[in-house]
């Protein structure tokens, strides 16, 4: 760890995790996370208003905890990075407001960064600098995409994405049908280990010869699994939960890994990273390992704690922004719930600040 590497604090509040990470270069110094997942569990999904409120309460204590763990004084930071989008608007706003306040009070540069690019960049904390290019399969409760990056601070190209449900969403919905609680991924993963993945032939979405090669669809699979369970129940038969879990999971990870490996081969990319909450799935990891090895592709999957939403990933990307001299954001930075994946960060405009001040005042009073 060179002394001149950037020391960056990152804030993540795009969904239900209040995350604050501190990174020095590519070394993780602190990763403080406060989750409101338990408060959403009884609703079977994340409730945006509850998430925003929880972020507000957790924000300052989580920042203080991260600084204490890292043994870092705020004055030594080289920058404050924050998730500017995509995500839940109200939730993002809490993080962006906090980051602006700290950046302004401390006189530090502010970096509004992209949540998806952060999910990719976090792997640097575990496996060192990302090879360029890298193919990334991002699978979580909110997103499922295949992205090609030649420079994580400036060039992230979408190859494909889900056309309906996200992969994690499918896990959560099937878990609900099986009365397994929320979030569904971890419990399905666990039960599937005792089931037969070949017991039921569930459909593989968008896998026909004429279908888009890199897009995903999980809605048909979800319906097929739900119908299969309903039919069993209607016939008064017991539902073989472990076999359903294993067969459903196999259908998801089969499509994810096949399309990811195909994209690597088609583009001549020999590194694949998998990130997002679903990357914690043990079968996804095993099958990806097997198929990558056969195709001569090097697989990089961060440890599960870095795959789910956290502040370390934001700090990791912020650190890379500083290292590569990318433009900081200005204090007019706003949360953008649908920030395109092609924008790894939100650089500030090089405009006259007095003028901007006048405009925002006008907006405020008009
Ligand atoms: O990245 P994440 O923490 O939050 C979002 O940005 O969505 O991902 C959460 C999602 C949930 O849908 C959860 O069910 C899923 O990741 N998940 C898993 C596993 N652990 C979490 N899915 C499959 N297998 C797992 N082991
Ligand atoms: Zn995420």
Tab-separated table of C-alpha atoms and ligand atoms in Angstrom:
chain	number	residue	atom	x	y	z
A	1	UNK	CA	0.000	0.000	0.000
A	2	UNK	CA	1.800	3.113	-1.213
A	3	UNK	CA	1.532	6.216	0.960
A	4	UNK	CA	0.354	8.312	-1.967
A	5	UNK	CA	-2.646	6.137	-2.759
A	6	UNK	CA	-6.035	7.826	-2.288
A	7	UNK	CA	-7.849	7.554	1.022
A	8	UNK	CA	-11.573	7.677	0.279
A	9	UNK	CA	-14.756	7.336	2.296
A	10	UNK	CA	-17.749	5.898	0.413
A	11	UNK	CA	-21.438	6.130	1.254
A	12	UNK	CA	-24.104	3.765	-0.089
A	13	UNK	CA	-27.845	4.206	0.496
A	14	UNK	CA	-29.470	3.095	-2.761
A	15	UNK	CA	-31.675	0.399	-1.230
A	16	UNK	CA	-32.010	-0.912	2.337
A	17	UNK	CA	-28.365	-0.977	3.439
A	18	UNK	CA	-26.719	2.095	4.945
A	19	UNK	CA	-23.107	1.391	4.043
A	20	UNK	CA	-19.986	3.394	4.812
A	21	UNK	CA	-16.617	2.107	3.648
A	22	UNK	CA	-13.105	3.487	3.854
A	23	UNK	CA	-10.532	2.443	1.301
A	24	UNK	CA	-6.844	3.274	0.861
A	25	UNK	CA	-5.907	2.554	-2.761
A	26	UNK	CA	-7.358	-0.942	-3.133
A	27	UNK	CA	-7.033	-1.795	0.560
A	28	UNK	CA	-10.207	-2.003	2.628
A	29	UNK	CA	-9.856	-0.269	6.002
A	30	UNK	CA	-13.490	-0.266	7.181
A	31	UNK	CA	-16.836	-1.543	5.964
A	32	UNK	CA	-19.670	-0.469	8.270
A	33	UNK	CA	-23.165	-1.542	7.265
A	34	UNK	CA	-26.502	-0.957	9.002
A	35	UNK	CA	-29.332	-2.859	7.327
A	36	UNK	CA	-33.051	-2.223	7.613
A	37	UNK	CA	-33.850	-5.574	5.965
A	38	UNK	CA	-35.595	-6.912	9.088
A	39	UNK	CA	-38.080	-4.039	9.110
A	40	UNK	CA	-39.031	-4.869	5.491
A	41	UNK	CA	-39.301	-8.627	5.994
A	42	UNK	CA	-42.951	-8.613	7.029
A	43	UNK	CA	-43.862	-6.734	3.821
A	44	UNK	CA	-42.043	-9.280	1.639
A	45	UNK	CA	-39.950	-6.569	-0.045
A	46	UNK	CA	-38.216	-3.252	0.552
A	47	UNK	CA	-40.589	-0.410	1.479
A	48	UNK	CA	-38.965	2.805	0.157
A	49	UNK	CA	-40.248	5.177	2.850
A	50	UNK	CA	-39.113	2.896	5.653
A	51	UNK	CA	-35.709	2.534	3.994
A	52	UNK	CA	-35.241	6.330	3.729
A	53	UNK	CA	-36.118	6.830	7.381
A	54	UNK	CA	-33.749	4.063	8.450
A	55	UNK	CA	-30.908	5.612	6.400
A	56	UNK	CA	-31.484	8.941	8.065
A	57	UNK	CA	-31.200	7.398	11.513
A	58	UNK	CA	-28.199	5.227	10.671
A	59	UNK	CA	-26.170	7.677	8.571
A	60	UNK	CA	-24.070	9.609	11.077
A	61	UNK	CA	-23.459	6.694	13.496
A	62	UNK	CA	-22.379	4.477	10.569
A	63	UNK	CA	-19.947	7.125	9.284
A	64	UNK	CA	-18.496	7.519	12.775
A	65	UNK	CA	-18.189	3.759	13.193
A	66	UNK	CA	-16.330	3.430	9.869
A	67	UNK	CA	-13.885	6.247	10.741
A	68	UNK	CA	-13.228	4.700	14.135
A	69	UNK	CA	-12.673	1.202	12.724
A	70	UNK	CA	-10.291	2.533	10.062
A	71	UNK	CA	-8.478	4.716	12.606
A	72	UNK	CA	-8.730	7.560	10.123
A	73	UNK	CA	-9.229	11.232	10.794
A	74	UNK	CA	-11.685	12.900	8.378
A	75	UNK	CA	-9.105	15.585	7.587
A	76	UNK	CA	-6.823	12.937	6.022
A	77	UNK	CA	-9.410	11.842	3.448
A	78	UNK	CA	-8.724	12.574	-0.224
A	79	UNK	CA	-12.362	12.427	-1.165
A	80	UNK	CA	-15.930	11.474	-0.296
A	81	UNK	CA	-17.695	9.157	-2.721
A	82	UNK	CA	-21.412	8.479	-2.716
A	83	UNK	CA	-23.880	6.417	-4.744
A	84	UNK	CA	-25.700	8.957	-6.928
A	85	UNK	CA	-27.871	6.259	-8.581
A	86	UNK	CA	-29.511	4.102	-9.700
A	87	UNK	CA	-31.711	3.165	-6.740
A	88	UNK	CA	-34.636	4.324	-4.640
A	89	UNK	CA	-34.915	8.111	-4.978
A	90	UNK	CA	-35.595	8.931	-1.336
A	91	UNK	CA	-32.973	6.504	-0.078
A	92	UNK	CA	-30.303	7.860	-2.450
A	93	UNK	CA	-31.127	11.391	-1.370
A	94	UNK	CA	-30.125	10.670	2.233
A	95	UNK	CA	-26.669	9.455	1.205
A	96	UNK	CA	-26.102	12.220	-1.325
A	97	UNK	CA	-27.105	14.903	1.200
A	98	UNK	CA	-24.814	13.437	3.845
A	99	UNK	CA	-21.890	13.178	1.410
A	100	UNK	CA	-22.372	16.781	0.293
A	101	UNK	CA	-22.500	18.005	3.884
A	102	UNK	CA	-19.296	16.159	4.848
A	103	UNK	CA	-17.491	17.168	1.635
A	104	UNK	CA	-18.445	20.810	2.133
A	105	UNK	CA	-17.655	20.926	5.842
A	106	UNK	CA	-14.298	19.168	5.392
A	107	UNK	CA	-13.385	20.918	2.123
A	108	UNK	CA	-12.922	17.570	0.343
A	109	UNK	CA	-13.762	16.651	-3.266
A	110	UNK	CA	-17.086	14.879	-3.764
A	111	UNK	CA	-17.547	11.966	-6.190
A	112	UNK	CA	-21.085	10.932	-7.130
A	113	UNK	CA	-20.685	7.392	-8.479
A	114	UNK	CA	-22.772	4.691	-10.133
A	115	UNK	CA	-24.056	1.836	-7.971
A	116	UNK	CA	-23.532	-0.780	-10.706
A	117	UNK	CA	-19.965	0.295	-11.494
A	118	UNK	CA	-19.280	0.136	-7.726
A	119	UNK	CA	-20.537	-3.479	-7.603
A	120	UNK	CA	-17.866	-4.297	-10.217
A	121	UNK	CA	-15.061	-2.185	-8.735
A	122	UNK	CA	-15.416	-3.722	-5.252
A	123	UNK	CA	-13.598	-6.793	-6.544
A	124	UNK	CA	-10.378	-4.745	-6.522
A	125	UNK	CA	-10.479	-4.881	-2.719
A	126	UNK	CA	-10.248	-8.661	-2.868
A	127	UNK	CA	-8.387	-9.592	-6.046
A	128	UNK	CA	-6.405	-6.475	-6.945
A	129	UNK	CA	-6.730	-4.209	-9.980
A	130	UNK	CA	-9.484	-5.184	-12.402
A	131	UNK	CA	-8.176	-6.537	-15.679
A	132	UNK	CA	-9.154	-4.402	-18.677
A	133	UNK	CA	-11.391	-5.443	-20.282
A	134	UNK	CA	-13.531	-7.319	-17.735
A	135	UNK	CA	-16.973	-8.804	-18.355
A	136	UNK	CA	-19.255	-8.360	-15.342
A	137	UNK	CA	-22.402	-10.267	-14.480
A	138	UNK	CA	-24.314	-8.225	-11.891
A	139	UNK	CA	-27.167	-10.056	-10.240
A	140	UNK	CA	-29.123	-8.734	-7.273
A	141	UNK	CA	-32.632	-8.004	-6.076
A	142	UNK	CA	-32.792	-4.876	-8.215
A	143	UNK	CA	-30.625	-5.621	-11.228
A	144	UNK	CA	-29.440	-8.361	-13.555
A	145	UNK	CA	-27.052	-7.193	-16.213
A	146	UNK	CA	-24.104	-8.192	-18.269
A	147	UNK	CA	-21.620	-5.343	-18.616
A	148	UNK	CA	-18.335	-4.944	-20.430
A	149	UNK	CA	-15.849	-2.549	-18.889
A	150	UNK	CA	-12.554	-1.401	-20.338
A	151	UNK	CA	-12.061	1.256	-17.628
A	152	UNK	CA	-14.325	1.150	-14.596
A	153	UNK	CA	-14.109	4.951	-14.127
A	154	UNK	CA	-15.120	5.850	-17.662
A	155	UNK	CA	-16.261	3.004	-19.877
A	156	UNK	CA	-18.971	0.553	-18.875
A	157	UNK	CA	-20.949	-0.860	-21.796
A	158	UNK	CA	-24.260	-2.727	-21.367
A	159	UNK	CA	-24.284	-6.072	-23.196
A	160	UNK	CA	-27.607	-7.319	-21.881
A	161	UNK	CA	-30.061	-7.065	-18.996
A	162	UNK	CA	-33.228	-8.618	-17.676
A	163	UNK	CA	-36.338	-7.693	-19.620
A	164	UNK	CA	-38.587	-8.324	-16.588
A	165	UNK	CA	-37.638	-9.522	-13.080
A	166	UNK	CA	-34.153	-9.306	-11.603
A	167	UNK	CA	-32.565	-12.647	-10.653
A	168	UNK	CA	-32.762	-11.900	-6.911
A	169	UNK	CA	-36.359	-10.815	-7.290
A	170	UNK	CA	-37.146	-14.261	-8.760
A	171	UNK	CA	-35.497	-15.925	-5.732
A	172	UNK	CA	-37.512	-13.684	-3.407
A	173	UNK	CA	-40.820	-14.333	-5.188
A	174	UNK	CA	-40.387	-18.110	-5.303
A	175	UNK	CA	-39.425	-18.095	-1.620
A	176	UNK	CA	-42.665	-16.251	-0.939
A	177	UNK	CA	-44.719	-18.850	-2.842
A	178	UNK	CA	-42.996	-21.549	-0.781
A	179	UNK	CA	-43.571	-19.579	2.480
A	180	UNK	CA	-39.848	-19.355	3.160
A	181	UNK	CA	-39.687	-15.673	4.152
A	182	UNK	CA	-37.663	-12.722	2.846
A	183	UNK	CA	-35.032	-12.390	1.457
A	184	UNK	CA	-35.449	-15.649	-0.418
A	185	UNK	CA	-32.005	-16.197	-1.915
A	186	UNK	CA	-30.113	-17.484	1.115
A	187	UNK	CA	-32.823	-19.929	2.201
A	188	UNK	CA	-33.365	-21.318	-1.316
A	189	UNK	CA	-29.580	-21.702	-1.638
A	190	UNK	CA	-29.518	-23.677	1.612
A	191	UNK	CA	-32.522	-25.933	0.832
A	192	UNK	CA	-31.341	-26.547	-2.733
A	193	UNK	CA	-28.232	-28.274	-1.393
A	194	UNK	CA	-30.494	-31.110	-0.212
A	195	UNK	CA	-32.623	-31.230	-3.364
A	196	UNK	CA	-32.258	-32.605	-6.885
A	197	UNK	CA	-31.575	-29.877	-9.490
A	198	UNK	CA	-32.771	-32.220	-12.254
A	199	UNK	CA	-36.029	-33.207	-10.494
A	200	UNK	CA	-38.190	-30.720	-12.422
A	201	UNK	CA	-37.382	-29.306	-15.869
A	202	UNK	CA	-38.222	-25.625	-15.401
A	203	UNK	CA	-37.904	-23.343	-18.461
A	204	UNK	CA	-34.705	-21.442	-19.338
A	205	UNK	CA	-35.831	-17.928	-20.309
A	206	UNK	CA	-34.692	-16.332	-23.599
A	207	UNK	CA	-32.599	-19.334	-24.550
A	208	UNK	CA	-33.953	-19.973	-28.051
A	209	UNK	CA	-31.816	-19.556	-31.163
A	210	UNK	CA	-33.634	-16.346	-32.141
A	211	UNK	CA	-33.703	-14.838	-28.636
A	212	UNK	CA	-31.379	-11.979	-27.678
A	213	UNK	CA	-28.085	-13.623	-26.717
A	214	UNK	CA	-27.310	-11.616	-23.583
A	215	UNK	CA	-30.701	-10.544	-22.211
A	216	UNK	CA	-32.412	-12.381	-19.363
A	217	UNK	CA	-36.030	-13.120	-18.460
A	218	UNK	CA	-37.133	-14.679	-15.181
A	219	UNK	CA	-40.821	-13.898	-15.207
A	220	UNK	CA	-41.813	-17.008	-17.236
A	221	UNK	CA	-39.753	-19.204	-14.924
A	222	UNK	CA	-41.402	-17.645	-11.882
A	223	UNK	CA	-44.866	-18.350	-13.301
A	224	UNK	CA	-43.912	-21.916	-14.265
A	225	UNK	CA	-42.632	-22.658	-10.745
A	226	UNK	CA	-45.705	-21.079	-9.112
A	227	UNK	CA	-48.068	-23.092	-11.381
A	228	UNK	CA	-46.194	-26.315	-10.665
A	229	UNK	CA	-46.528	-25.735	-6.915
A	230	UNK	CA	-50.222	-24.804	-7.233
A	231	UNK	CA	-50.936	-27.984	-9.208
A	232	UNK	CA	-49.280	-30.117	-6.513
A	233	UNK	CA	-51.266	-28.378	-3.783
A	234	UNK	CA	-54.526	-28.659	-5.748
A	235	UNK	CA	-53.948	-32.403	-6.121
A	236	UNK	CA	-53.484	-32.627	-2.352
A	237	UNK	CA	-49.877	-33.744	-2.780
A	238	UNK	CA	-46.960	-32.581	-0.696
A	239	UNK	CA	-44.687	-30.027	-2.369
A	240	UNK	CA	-41.091	-31.323	-2.499
A	241	UNK	CA	-39.639	-27.983	-1.361
A	242	UNK	CA	-35.980	-29.013	-1.658
A	243	UNK	CA	-36.365	-30.330	-5.203
A	244	UNK	CA	-38.351	-27.251	-6.259
A	245	UNK	CA	-35.663	-24.983	-4.758
A	246	UNK	CA	-32.836	-26.920	-6.435
A	247	UNK	CA	-34.564	-27.124	-9.835
A	248	UNK	CA	-35.574	-23.456	-9.792
A	249	UNK	CA	-32.091	-22.357	-8.741
A	250	UNK	CA	-30.534	-24.509	-11.457
A	251	UNK	CA	-32.722	-22.861	-14.124
A	252	UNK	CA	-31.568	-19.402	-12.974
A	253	UNK	CA	-27.844	-20.094	-12.661
A	254	UNK	CA	-27.727	-22.192	-15.835
A	255	UNK	CA	-28.934	-19.246	-17.927
A	256	UNK	CA	-26.828	-16.660	-16.089
A	257	UNK	CA	-23.561	-18.552	-16.470
A	258	UNK	CA	-24.189	-19.728	-20.032
A	259	UNK	CA	-24.911	-16.192	-21.268
A	260	UNK	CA	-22.006	-14.674	-19.346
A	261	UNK	CA	-19.516	-17.184	-20.736
A	262	UNK	CA	-20.914	-16.738	-24.217
A	263	UNK	CA	-20.514	-12.943	-23.980
A	264	UNK	CA	-16.879	-13.394	-22.897
A	265	UNK	CA	-16.177	-15.727	-25.800
A	266	UNK	CA	-17.939	-13.519	-28.368
A	267	UNK	CA	-16.045	-10.432	-27.201
A	268	UNK	CA	-12.718	-12.184	-26.678
A	269	UNK	CA	-12.704	-11.227	-22.984
A	270	UNK	CA	-10.936	-13.674	-20.685
A	271	UNK	CA	-11.981	-12.271	-17.282
A	272	UNK	CA	-15.459	-12.556	-15.809
A	273	UNK	CA	-16.487	-10.985	-12.513
A	274	UNK	CA	-19.776	-11.761	-10.811
A	275	UNK	CA	-21.226	-9.317	-8.304
A	276	UNK	CA	-24.455	-8.308	-6.550
A	277	UNK	CA	-26.341	-10.159	-3.810
A	278	UNK	CA	-27.118	-13.236	-5.925
A	279	UNK	CA	-23.354	-13.726	-6.469
A	280	UNK	CA	-23.407	-15.063	-2.910
A	281	UNK	CA	-25.266	-18.116	-4.294
A	282	UNK	CA	-23.166	-21.238	-3.850
A	283	UNK	CA	-24.463	-23.024	-6.958
A	284	UNK	CA	-23.929	-19.937	-9.132
A	285	UNK	CA	-20.330	-19.782	-7.924
A	286	UNK	CA	-19.726	-23.487	-8.535
A	287	UNK	CA	-21.282	-23.605	-12.008
A	288	UNK	CA	-19.555	-20.371	-13.080
A	289	UNK	CA	-16.235	-21.809	-11.884
A	290	UNK	CA	-16.814	-25.004	-13.870
A	291	UNK	CA	-17.893	-23.297	-17.086
A	292	UNK	CA	-15.220	-20.594	-16.950
A	293	UNK	CA	-12.508	-23.148	-16.427
A	294	UNK	CA	-13.707	-25.111	-19.442
A	295	UNK	CA	-13.725	-21.924	-21.553
A	296	UNK	CA	-10.329	-20.670	-20.354
A	297	UNK	CA	-11.873	-17.675	-18.569
A	298	UNK	CA	-10.546	-16.373	-15.237
A	299	UNK	CA	-13.414	-15.963	-12.771
A	300	UNK	CA	-13.399	-13.273	-10.069
A	301	UNK	CA	-16.144	-13.289	-7.445
A	302	UNK	CA	-15.750	-11.141	-4.321
A	303	UNK	CA	-16.588	-12.714	-0.971
A	304	UNK	CA	-20.350	-12.644	-0.223
A	305	UNK	CA	-20.071	-9.698	2.200
A	306	UNK	CA	-18.697	-7.531	-0.594
A	307	UNK	CA	-21.300	-8.744	-3.130
A	308	UNK	CA	-24.314	-7.411	-1.251
A	309	UNK	CA	-24.738	-3.627	-1.034
A	310	UNK	CA	-22.084	-1.921	1.087
A	311	UNK	CA	-20.088	1.296	1.392
A	312	UNK	CA	-16.740	-0.341	0.623
A	313	UNK	CA	-17.711	-0.727	-3.031
A	314	UNK	CA	-18.448	2.985	-3.305
A	315	UNK	CA	-15.149	3.863	-1.631
A	316	UNK	CA	-13.359	1.436	-3.984
A	317	UNK	CA	-14.738	3.202	-7.054
A	318	UNK	CA	-14.143	6.639	-5.480
A	319	UNK	CA	-10.529	5.697	-4.847
A	320	UNK	CA	-10.155	4.664	-8.490
A	321	UNK	CA	-11.725	7.976	-9.593
A	322	UNK	CA	-9.138	9.901	-7.553
A	323	UNK	CA	-6.266	7.684	-8.739
A	324	UNK	CA	-7.210	8.230	-12.381
A	325	UNK	CA	-7.745	11.969	-11.941
A	326	UNK	CA	-11.430	11.917	-12.821
A	327	UNK	CA	-13.371	15.167	-12.341
A	328	UNK	CA	-15.071	15.566	-8.975
A	329	UNK	CA	-18.793	16.269	-8.755
A	330	UNK	CA	-19.935	19.690	-7.632
A	331	UNK	CA	-22.174	20.460	-4.683
A	332	UNK	CA	-25.204	20.632	-6.986
A	333	UNK	CA	-24.918	16.841	-7.344
A	334	UNK	CA	-28.354	15.277	-7.150
A	335	UNK	CA	-29.545	11.717	-6.705
A	336	UNK	CA	-30.625	10.131	-9.996
A	337	UNK	CA	-32.795	7.068	-9.419
A	338	UNK	CA	-32.282	5.943	-13.029
A	339	UNK	CA	-28.644	6.923	-13.560
A	340	UNK	CA	-27.572	5.049	-16.728
A	341	UNK	CA	-24.962	2.330	-16.304
A	342	UNK	CA	-22.902	4.060	-18.977
A	343	UNK	CA	-22.152	6.887	-16.487
A	344	UNK	CA	-19.698	5.444	-13.916
A	345	UNK	CA	-19.667	8.822	-12.184
A	346	UNK	CA	-21.369	12.201	-12.272
A	347	UNK	CA	-18.718	14.828	-12.990
A	348	UNK	CA	-19.432	18.427	-12.017
A	349	UNK	CA	-20.189	21.045	-14.643
A	350	UNK	CA	-17.426	23.584	-15.109
A	351	UNK	CA	-19.749	26.548	-14.751
A	352	UNK	CA	-19.806	29.838	-12.908
A	353	UNK	CA	-20.826	29.066	-9.350
A	354	UNK	CA	-22.380	32.465	-8.582
A	355	UNK	CA	-24.618	32.028	-11.592
A	356	UNK	CA	-25.708	28.583	-10.416
A	357	UNK	CA	-26.395	29.997	-7.003
A	358	UNK	CA	-28.719	32.586	-8.520
A	359	UNK	CA	-30.565	29.935	-10.508
A	360	UNK	CA	-31.080	27.661	-7.541
A	361	UNK	CA	-32.277	30.565	-5.427
A	362	UNK	CA	-34.729	31.490	-8.157
A	363	UNK	CA	-36.002	27.901	-8.261
A	364	UNK	CA	-36.347	27.893	-4.534
A	365	UNK	CA	-38.576	30.950	-4.371
A	366	UNK	CA	-40.544	30.649	-7.612
B	1	LIG	O1	-27.160	-6.719	-3.866
B	1	LIG	P1	-28.242	-6.923	-2.848
B	1	LIG	O2	-27.854	-7.010	-1.405
B	1	LIG	O3	-29.315	-5.785	-2.919
B	1	LIG	C1	-29.803	-5.288	-4.117
B	1	LIG	O4	-29.168	-4.374	-4.687
B	1	LIG	O5	-30.837	-5.852	-4.552
B	1	LIG	O6	-29.032	-8.256	-3.287
B	1	LIG	C2	-30.105	-8.783	-2.563
B	1	LIG	C3	-30.677	-9.953	-3.346
B	1	LIG	C4	-31.970	-10.508	-2.762
B	1	LIG	O7	-32.895	-10.685	-3.807
B	1	LIG	C5	-31.548	-11.861	-2.186
B	1	LIG	O8	-32.577	-12.832	-2.201
B	1	LIG	C6	-30.410	-12.237	-3.108
B	1	LIG	O9	-29.725	-11.034	-3.378
B	1	LIG	N1	-29.480	-13.195	-2.490
B	1	LIG	C7	-29.283	-14.444	-2.958
B	1	LIG	C8	-28.387	-15.074	-2.051
B	1	LIG	N2	-28.061	-14.173	-1.081
B	1	LIG	C9	-28.732	-13.019	-1.380
B	1	LIG	N3	-29.800	-15.078	-4.023
B	1	LIG	C10	-29.419	-16.348	-4.225
B	1	LIG	N4	-28.587	-17.031	-3.404
B	1	LIG	C11	-28.044	-16.434	-2.313
B	1	LIG	N5	-27.213	-17.113	-1.522
B	2	LIG	ZN1	-26.798	-3.487	-5.437
